[in-house]
Amino acid sequence: MYDMTDPVAARRAAIAAEKERLARARERRSSREPAGANGFAQRKWRWLGVNGAEAVDTVLAVLKDLLEAPTLTDGQRDTLNRAATGAPDREALLPAVRAGLATLEPQDVLGHLRALWAVGVRWLNEPGSERCRILCSTAPGIELVNVRHRAISGGPAFSLFATAATRGAIPVPNAHLPHVLPWAPLSVIDDLVDHGGLMAEDRPWEVRDEADALYLRARLAPSSIGSQEAARLGWDDFLRRRAFLGGNTIVRQEPEDVWDLLYDVVADVHLPSLDALDTALPRAQQIELRNLKSGALNGQWAMETVRDKGLWKLMAALWRPTEPVDPTRSDFHALVALRRAYDLIKSGDMAEADRQVEAFLRKRAVDSLPAELMREAYTLAAYVAVAMSAGAGGSAKLALAEEHALKAAETGDATAERNLALVRTWRNTLRNQRGPMTNPFLDLGLDHAAEGWERHCRDLFRRHELAGDQASQARVNQAEDRIHDALRHEAGLDVFFRLPLVRSHYEMPDAVPRQLVPPLEPMARRTPPTSGTDLEAIRARAAVELLDDFRSTAPHLDRHGPTR
């Protein structure tokens, strides 16, 4: 009839259940023979805080139930019997009632305390009465919010009831946690976690069964969870994060999540996804991404950003330097400078390529950069000098090219040695007898020996034809003829000056970007709000704790008037 996961519906259900219980109690009292509820008997009971016929009948019903308890002493049973027959003992009755209630199940104790509270019988001390009022309330959450702080104190079960009724807003005192964690409903524990009333240092998983323990570790200590445990939990976000950090391919989701976007932007350098990634990232990583984007305006980033190799692809895609890059600034800048020089060569801008290569030939760069990087830089410098030797000062340029090629070949690299041999051959050949010395693949804007070069030539020729650029058409035809001619001879493509020496030295590393990866967050809550059944079970345990607040003697009363 009611959806107990809805707090409004749960409250309505509790009110309806209480009205039904009160109606049944009235029906039982009206059908029962009036036993000792006359005026004289009522005056006797007033001495014990029981006012009116309805209250007397309720007390007698409680006594009848207690008399069936097998563990009562003879004295306690005699006291209860005399009270049930109309002779209550003001001094001995309340201890006997407490002893009898202590023998009952928690739900029965709660039922009797509710019945007594409903007819105004106040056999608890002041703190106990305040807690009983809250326990008997049909809207305990509202009651708890409005009471004084001292009324919220109590035993472990009452503290847990206060937490459950307020959805974790009132925490369980630390001293009570060991007593309630073994049996508290998991939804109530989640309430405590959500409000910070339960921390990882409390280690609640140590007192729960295996399934609950794993769930609570994922909620409070996610770093302690392994991949297999996450798979058992079906914790998809953990598994996707672990796959991303491991450099594994992740299956795309619909709609895309932060891991899809990170893969798109960082691994595939899909710049249109930048804004979506910015929105999906937590605040700290969002700031890192924005700093990275702003640093791309002039190629200046914080050193921790530059050291994160997983960001290099994105940084290189965002940064378009228009001036020579200083390769000594960082390993990233050295790689960007090398790639820039190579790209300028392929675009045919030898003057700008020469300016960029010059940055590698300064003493500071030669002394600080890795040997394999300098070998590539010397190869680029040699090729630029060869390409520029067709103009004025050709002999000097070829001499410089041989000098650079010699330095590249000093480590014994076979390709570098072939390049050096080519340069020396050109130097020893008369100017009028030298053929073209540049690499035709690079003249076409391609990598050396690139696949699909013939199709590229056709496409390039058509573009120049549409533009009416006959000189460029001729250059395309010449490059194509040179490649065909080389392939017809035994030496093949080795007749061309080759660069790069090692292609991988120009590639951006495939690494995980540590700075943009969101931290591991605790697993999201999976339990529904505490059900009415669970709340009643906690309420019953808290009712048993109220027996410690039972008076030993009745409150001071006016036997001719109401309780004060």
XYZ file of C-alpha atoms in Angstrom:
564
model
C 0.000 0.000 0.000
C 2.844 2.361 0.854
C 6.239 2.729 -0.753
C 8.546 2.447 2.266
C 11.482 3.917 0.354
C 9.584 7.219 0.272
C 10.027 9.114 3.578
C 6.598 10.749 3.282
C 4.960 7.407 2.583
C 6.898 5.793 5.462
C 5.605 8.427 7.870
C 2.032 7.954 6.661
C 2.373 4.199 7.097
C 3.660 4.645 10.657
C 0.757 6.947 11.541
C -1.748 4.512 10.046
C -0.204 1.585 11.940
C -0.335 3.525 15.209
C -3.997 4.463 14.690
C -4.832 0.849 13.937
C -3.016 -0.318 17.089
C -4.819 2.222 19.270
C -8.157 1.209 17.774
C -7.492 -2.445 18.570
C -6.449 -1.533 22.114
C -9.671 0.411 22.645
C -11.660 -2.478 21.249
C -9.967 -4.917 23.624
C -10.559 -2.655 26.610
C -14.225 -2.141 25.738
C -14.790 -5.916 25.422
C -13.029 -6.766 28.676
C -14.861 -7.131 31.991
C -14.238 -4.136 34.230
C -11.761 -5.617 36.708
C -11.154 -3.336 39.618
C -11.611 -0.134 37.617
C -14.157 1.393 39.995
C -13.574 4.692 41.712
C -11.914 3.216 44.805
C -9.503 1.154 42.698
C -8.702 4.151 40.540
C -7.687 6.118 43.637
C -5.267 3.337 44.591
C -3.743 3.337 41.131
C -3.433 7.107 41.117
C -0.793 6.713 43.812
C 1.278 4.939 41.132
C 0.730 7.511 38.395
C -2.132 5.634 36.722
C -5.004 8.048 36.138
C -8.432 7.045 34.873
C -10.195 3.850 33.953
C -8.531 3.567 30.563
C -5.076 3.842 32.104
C -5.942 1.256 34.770
C -7.223 -1.156 32.139
C -4.048 -0.705 30.099
C -1.830 -1.378 33.123
C -3.856 -4.474 34.025
C -3.426 -5.776 30.448
C 0.314 -5.281 30.777
C 0.400 -7.061 34.129
C -1.536 -9.992 32.711
C 1.077 -10.394 29.965
C 3.960 -10.092 32.430
C 2.558 -12.774 34.736
C 3.167 -15.331 31.995
C 6.938 -14.725 32.079
C 8.622 -17.926 33.394
C 11.749 -16.242 34.792
C 10.084 -14.069 37.448
C 10.903 -14.684 41.104
C 8.134 -15.719 43.469
C 8.189 -12.301 45.088
C 7.899 -10.484 41.761
C 5.078 -12.735 40.625
C 3.241 -12.194 43.915
C 3.613 -8.411 43.569
C 2.220 -8.499 40.045
C -0.644 -10.792 41.089
C -1.713 -8.508 43.948
C -1.604 -5.506 41.631
C -3.691 -7.330 39.037
C -6.330 -8.093 41.709
C -6.598 -4.462 42.763
C -3.908 -4.129 45.463
C -0.895 -2.451 43.829
C 2.172 -2.005 46.028
C 3.606 1.474 45.518
C 7.095 0.449 46.608
C 7.442 -2.976 44.962
C 5.318 -2.818 41.823
C 7.563 -0.814 39.475
C 10.688 -2.997 40.028
C 8.530 -6.072 39.404
C 7.083 -4.562 36.212
C 10.590 -3.715 35.008
C 11.768 -7.272 35.721
C 8.804 -8.661 33.827
C 9.352 -6.412 30.827
C 12.998 -7.454 30.723
C 11.909 -11.035 29.989
C 9.922 -10.101 26.861
C 10.955 -9.810 23.234
C 11.929 -6.269 22.137
C 8.803 -5.837 20.013
C 6.610 -6.746 23.014
C 8.507 -4.319 25.261
C 7.957 -1.577 22.685
C 4.268 -2.431 22.464
C 3.747 -2.199 26.223
C 5.713 1.043 26.553
C 3.683 2.536 23.720
C 0.446 1.467 25.409
C 1.505 2.942 28.754
C 2.692 6.139 27.126
C -0.559 6.529 25.217
C -2.639 6.531 28.460
C -0.286 8.869 30.325
C 1.498 6.367 32.577
C 4.944 7.849 33.223
C 6.967 5.177 34.988
C 10.279 6.372 33.524
C 12.611 9.032 34.867
C 12.800 12.366 33.081
C 15.463 11.479 30.446
C 13.765 8.140 29.853
C 10.384 9.811 29.446
C 11.823 12.189 26.868
C 13.320 9.297 24.916
C 10.084 7.320 25.246
C 8.170 10.282 23.828
C 10.433 10.239 20.803
C 10.210 6.484 20.370
C 6.408 6.605 20.562
C 6.199 9.490 18.094
C 4.783 8.805 14.643
C 7.229 11.368 13.199
C 10.434 10.761 15.196
C 12.640 12.619 12.732
C 10.768 15.870 13.323
C 10.668 15.203 17.070
C 14.438 14.714 17.180
C 15.114 17.905 15.277
C 13.053 19.916 17.747
C 14.223 18.464 21.072
C 17.032 19.679 23.280
C 20.432 18.086 22.683
C 20.379 16.146 25.945
C 17.306 14.223 24.835
C 19.215 12.821 21.885
C 21.658 11.080 24.211
C 20.909 7.527 25.201
C 22.043 3.957 24.730
C 23.489 2.501 21.518
C 20.129 1.439 20.071
C 18.479 4.789 20.828
C 21.425 6.608 19.239
C 21.061 4.451 16.149
C 17.319 5.119 16.129
C 18.031 8.857 16.182
C 20.377 8.383 13.225
C 17.913 6.246 11.272
C 14.997 8.599 11.932
C 16.971 11.645 10.774
C 18.683 9.914 7.824
C 22.124 10.275 9.371
C 21.832 13.935 10.388
C 22.350 12.940 14.046
C 25.497 10.776 14.277
C 26.024 7.807 16.562
C 28.519 8.684 19.317
C 31.865 6.975 18.788
C 31.514 5.115 22.074
C 28.362 3.410 20.772
C 29.648 2.479 17.311
C 31.168 -0.899 18.332
C 27.803 -1.889 19.827
C 25.600 -1.020 16.835
C 27.776 -1.696 13.774
C 27.394 -5.509 13.905
C 23.586 -5.355 13.629
C 22.662 -1.950 12.210
C 20.785 -2.064 8.864
C 23.143 -1.348 5.986
C 20.987 1.583 4.893
C 21.502 3.273 8.279
C 25.255 2.740 8.015
C 25.081 4.380 4.589
C 23.272 7.328 6.191
C 26.202 7.694 8.598
C 28.699 7.477 5.734
C 26.820 10.099 3.726
C 26.851 12.559 6.654
C 30.432 11.880 7.772
C 29.332 10.115 10.948
C 31.296 7.002 9.984
C 34.889 7.166 8.756
C 37.371 4.708 7.320
C 39.253 4.653 10.621
C 36.141 3.179 12.264
C 36.648 0.067 10.058
C 33.004 -1.069 10.142
C 33.708 -3.844 7.640
C 35.514 -5.832 10.326
C 32.233 -6.659 12.090
C 30.029 -7.320 9.036
C 29.561 -10.327 6.794
C 31.662 -10.700 3.644
C 29.260 -8.989 1.238
C 28.633 -6.009 3.531
C 32.341 -5.766 4.357
C 33.306 -5.466 0.684
C 30.593 -2.879 0.068
C 31.655 -0.777 3.072
C 35.314 -0.867 2.064
C 34.326 0.408 -1.367
C 32.337 3.192 0.316
C 34.954 4.197 2.892
C 38.351 2.871 1.737
C 38.149 2.582 -2.068
C 41.923 2.370 -2.454
C 41.839 -0.981 -0.643
C 39.685 -2.531 -3.377
C 41.257 -4.678 -6.091
C 40.059 -5.209 -9.646
C 38.510 -8.598 -8.898
C 36.654 -7.192 -5.898
C 35.427 -4.266 -7.979
C 34.192 -6.721 -10.604
C 32.283 -8.632 -7.912
C 30.673 -5.367 -6.869
C 29.948 -4.415 -10.460
C 31.737 -1.132 -9.749
C 32.033 0.074 -13.329
C 33.621 3.462 -12.621
C 36.473 1.818 -10.690
C 37.072 -0.690 -13.486
C 37.021 1.990 -16.199
C 39.437 4.142 -14.223
C 41.772 1.174 -13.692
C 41.613 0.302 -17.410
C 42.436 3.892 -18.388
C 45.387 4.046 -15.984
C 46.606 0.739 -17.373
C 46.577 2.123 -20.899
C 43.894 -0.356 -21.971
C 41.143 0.387 -24.465
C 37.839 1.136 -22.750
C 34.427 0.339 -24.146
C 32.527 3.520 -24.937
C 29.414 4.296 -22.965
C 26.272 6.091 -23.968
C 26.168 8.801 -22.855
C 29.934 9.238 -22.795
C 31.586 9.622 -19.418
C 34.781 11.304 -18.251
C 36.900 8.279 -19.224
C 35.582 8.309 -22.799
C 36.343 12.022 -23.019
C 39.817 11.662 -21.530
C 40.602 8.967 -24.068
C 39.289 11.145 -26.907
C 41.219 14.255 -25.858
C 44.460 12.833 -24.487
C 45.000 9.653 -26.491
C 43.275 10.565 -29.772
C 43.824 14.357 -29.430
C 40.253 15.058 -30.520
C 40.202 18.769 -29.732
C 36.439 19.283 -30.305
C 35.871 17.184 -27.153
C 37.868 19.598 -24.971
C 34.849 21.559 -23.742
C 32.913 18.400 -22.889
C 35.924 17.091 -20.944
C 36.218 20.403 -19.100
C 32.608 20.023 -17.960
C 32.996 16.386 -16.919
C 36.205 16.752 -14.868
C 36.191 17.418 -11.102
C 37.197 20.931 -10.101
C 40.880 20.226 -9.405
C 41.452 18.478 -12.745
C 39.326 21.095 -14.488
C 41.759 23.763 -13.293
C 44.705 21.673 -14.547
C 43.111 21.402 -17.988
C 42.465 25.127 -18.183
C 46.032 25.899 -17.137
C 47.243 23.535 -19.837
C 45.148 25.320 -22.468
C 46.308 28.771 -21.380
C 49.951 27.632 -21.378
C 49.602 26.652 -25.033
C 49.369 30.326 -25.990
C 53.124 30.763 -25.568
C 54.391 27.258 -24.815
C 54.940 27.882 -21.120
C 53.605 25.463 -18.515
C 54.369 24.574 -14.926
C 57.170 22.015 -14.661
C 54.888 19.355 -13.160
C 52.720 19.692 -16.272
C 55.701 19.440 -18.628
C 56.962 16.362 -16.769
C 53.631 14.576 -17.315
C 54.396 12.806 -20.625
C 50.778 11.729 -20.932
C 49.903 15.360 -21.691
C 52.487 15.888 -24.404
C 50.247 14.898 -27.316
C 47.577 17.346 -26.230
C 50.091 20.097 -25.491
C 51.714 19.658 -28.888
C 48.315 19.767 -30.611
C 47.331 22.974 -28.816
C 50.656 24.768 -29.252
C 51.541 26.128 -32.688
C 54.910 27.899 -32.281
C 55.703 30.529 -34.886
C 59.274 31.117 -33.709
C 62.144 28.683 -33.137
C 61.640 26.576 -30.021
C 64.459 26.361 -27.483
C 65.108 22.607 -27.092
C 66.953 23.080 -23.802
C 63.845 24.216 -21.891
C 62.614 20.652 -21.309
C 62.416 17.229 -22.915
C 59.011 18.205 -24.282
C 60.328 21.392 -25.877
C 63.228 19.454 -27.404
C 60.790 17.008 -29.013
C 58.562 19.824 -30.258
C 61.587 21.613 -31.712
C 62.728 18.456 -33.521
C 59.263 17.816 -34.943
C 58.887 21.466 -35.961
C 62.150 21.369 -37.920
C 61.066 18.172 -39.667
C 57.624 19.571 -40.518
C 59.191 22.741 -41.922
C 61.449 20.614 -44.142
C 58.460 18.671 -45.480
C 56.604 21.928 -46.142
C 59.591 23.240 -48.126
C 60.360 26.175 -45.786
C 64.102 25.593 -45.577
C 64.943 29.040 -44.242
C 62.708 28.624 -41.191
C 63.850 25.006 -40.799
C 67.432 26.282 -40.736
C 66.543 28.737 -37.933
C 64.961 25.945 -35.898
C 67.835 23.506 -36.458
C 70.306 26.200 -35.413
C 68.817 26.041 -31.880
C 70.133 22.463 -31.591
C 73.672 23.373 -32.641
C 74.371 25.753 -29.762
C 76.803 24.501 -27.158
C 74.223 24.429 -24.376
C 71.986 22.155 -26.438
C 74.836 19.920 -27.582
C 76.001 19.467 -23.989
C 72.579 18.829 -22.434
C 70.416 16.989 -24.966
C 70.394 13.157 -25.269
C 72.738 11.664 -27.876
C 69.939 10.060 -29.909
C 68.142 13.391 -30.132
C 71.279 15.231 -31.210
C 71.913 12.564 -33.848
C 68.517 13.347 -35.357
C 69.173 17.092 -35.062
C 72.530 16.773 -36.896
C 70.778 14.754 -39.625
C 68.156 17.492 -40.028
C 70.882 20.149 -40.108
C 72.796 18.210 -42.764
C 69.702 17.846 -44.925
C 68.824 21.546 -44.650
C 72.368 22.458 -45.675
C 72.146 20.076 -48.647
C 68.777 21.546 -49.709
C 70.120 25.100 -49.459
C 73.347 24.283 -51.346
C 71.548 24.800 -54.654
C 71.755 28.545 -54.070
C 74.642 30.884 -53.405
C 77.519 29.496 -51.401
C 76.684 25.947 -52.380
C 80.139 24.551 -51.711
C 80.212 25.965 -48.208
C 76.750 24.549 -47.545
C 77.819 21.098 -48.712
C 80.901 21.294 -46.526
C 78.649 22.174 -43.568
C 76.322 19.334 -44.515
C 79.238 16.885 -44.439
C 80.286 18.196 -41.026
C 76.802 17.643 -39.598
C 76.359 14.271 -41.300
C 79.711 13.154 -39.878
C 78.589 13.966 -36.357
C 75.351 12.050 -36.923
C 77.323 9.023 -38.161
C 79.829 8.986 -35.287
C 77.788 6.426 -33.332
C 77.813 3.962 -36.231
C 74.182 4.254 -37.318
C 73.905 2.612 -40.755
C 71.425 5.155 -42.157
C 73.540 8.062 -40.927
C 76.606 6.513 -42.574
C 74.751 6.195 -45.908
C 73.691 9.847 -45.615
C 77.322 10.824 -45.009
C 78.456 8.858 -48.061
C 75.859 10.611 -50.215
C 76.999 14.065 -49.059
C 80.655 13.218 -49.754
C 79.732 11.922 -53.199
C 77.911 15.155 -53.995
C 80.848 17.209 -52.762
C 83.189 15.244 -55.035
C 80.907 15.669 -58.047
C 81.088 18.704 -60.249
C 78.218 21.101 -59.694
C 76.911 20.771 -63.243
C 76.913 16.975 -62.979
C 75.002 16.681 -59.716
C 71.437 15.591 -59.902
C 68.764 16.695 -57.420
C 70.029 16.036 -53.872
C 66.809 16.385 -51.870
C 64.602 13.452 -50.908
C 61.609 13.331 -53.316
C 59.298 11.996 -50.624
C 60.060 15.016 -48.449
C 59.629 17.279 -51.500
C 56.100 15.873 -51.770
C 55.429 16.546 -48.074
C 55.589 12.835 -47.199
C 57.694 10.724 -44.859
C 60.456 8.767 -46.521
C 59.086 5.658 -48.317
C 55.519 6.514 -47.273
C 52.843 4.146 -48.517
C 50.280 5.541 -50.958
C 52.764 8.021 -52.389
C 51.493 7.520 -55.951
C 47.931 8.393 -55.006
C 49.257 11.385 -53.111
C 51.113 12.510 -56.240
C 47.956 12.300 -58.349
C 45.932 14.284 -55.788
C 48.664 16.896 -55.450
C 48.990 17.227 -59.226
C 45.222 17.797 -59.608
C 45.227 20.512 -56.935
C 48.064 22.344 -58.697
C 46.296 21.849 -62.027
C 43.104 23.432 -60.688
C 45.163 26.319 -59.324
C 46.969 26.716 -62.669
C 50.360 26.260 -60.967
C 52.417 24.632 -63.702
C 55.726 25.018 -61.851
C 54.391 22.995 -58.923
C 52.993 20.400 -61.325
C 56.465 20.027 -62.794
C 57.997 19.544 -59.331
C 55.472 16.822 -58.555
C 56.250 15.038 -61.829
C 60.002 15.306 -61.196
C 59.700 13.843 -57.669
C 57.505 11.015 -58.941
C 59.956 10.208 -61.735
C 62.886 10.150 -59.317
C 61.099 7.640 -57.060
C 60.178 5.404 -60.003
C 63.736 5.573 -61.298
C 65.206 4.648 -57.908
C 62.879 1.670 -57.541
C 64.088 0.298 -60.868
C 67.688 0.010 -59.604
C 69.243 -2.347 -57.086
C 70.082 0.374 -54.545
C 66.423 1.328 -54.395
C 65.441 4.177 -52.090
C 68.889 4.192 -50.441
C 70.001 6.654 -53.116
C 68.072 9.365 -51.260
C 69.179 11.253 -48.157
C 67.024 9.731 -45.469
C 65.504 11.273 -42.381
C 64.550 10.703 -39.708
C 67.093 8.097 -38.723
C 64.709 6.521 -36.180
C 61.049 7.404 -36.593
C 60.150 6.690 -32.943
C 62.427 9.533 -31.823
C 59.886 11.959 -33.339
C 56.787 10.389 -31.822
C 54.987 11.708 -28.776
C 54.923 9.121 -25.977
C 51.805 7.071 -25.296
C 51.464 7.588 -21.562
C 48.654 8.072 -19.075
C 48.154 11.734 -18.093
C 48.410 11.602 -14.328
C 47.427 15.222 -13.752
C 44.083 15.012 -15.528
C 42.962 11.677 -14.080
C 40.265 12.242 -11.440
C 41.082 10.735 -8.048
C 39.446 7.487 -7.020
C 36.125 8.407 -5.456
C 34.260 6.154 -2.985
C 31.612 3.979 -4.531
C 28.205 5.611 -4.672
C 25.541 4.528 -2.222
C 23.472 1.552 -3.361
C 21.035 1.053 -0.484
C 17.529 2.548 -0.468
C 16.274 4.672 2.442
C 15.742 2.708 5.644
C 12.479 0.769 5.471
C 9.711 1.020 8.024
C 10.421 -2.570 9.100
C 14.069 -1.832 9.847
C 13.150 1.344 11.709
C 10.687 -0.579 13.879
C 13.335 -3.181 14.714
C 15.725 -0.444 15.863
C 12.928 1.241 17.785
C 12.211 -2.026 19.631
C 15.871 -2.411 20.652
C 15.860 1.184 21.881
C 12.701 0.450 23.907
C 14.540 -2.317 25.784
C 17.233 0.228 26.702
C 14.522 2.369 28.326
C 14.145 -0.270 31.030
C 17.333 1.171 32.548
C 15.364 4.407 33.031
C 12.483 2.691 34.841
C 11.652 4.295 38.166
C 12.043 2.203 41.299
C 9.147 4.065 42.935
C 6.183 5.893 41.473
C 6.450 9.681 40.984
C 5.069 12.016 43.667
C 1.332 12.309 42.983
C -1.818 13.935 44.247
C -4.176 11.011 44.718
C -7.133 13.327 44.131
C -5.802 14.926 40.973
C -3.696 14.385 37.847
C -0.005 13.560 37.829
C 2.397 16.466 38.369
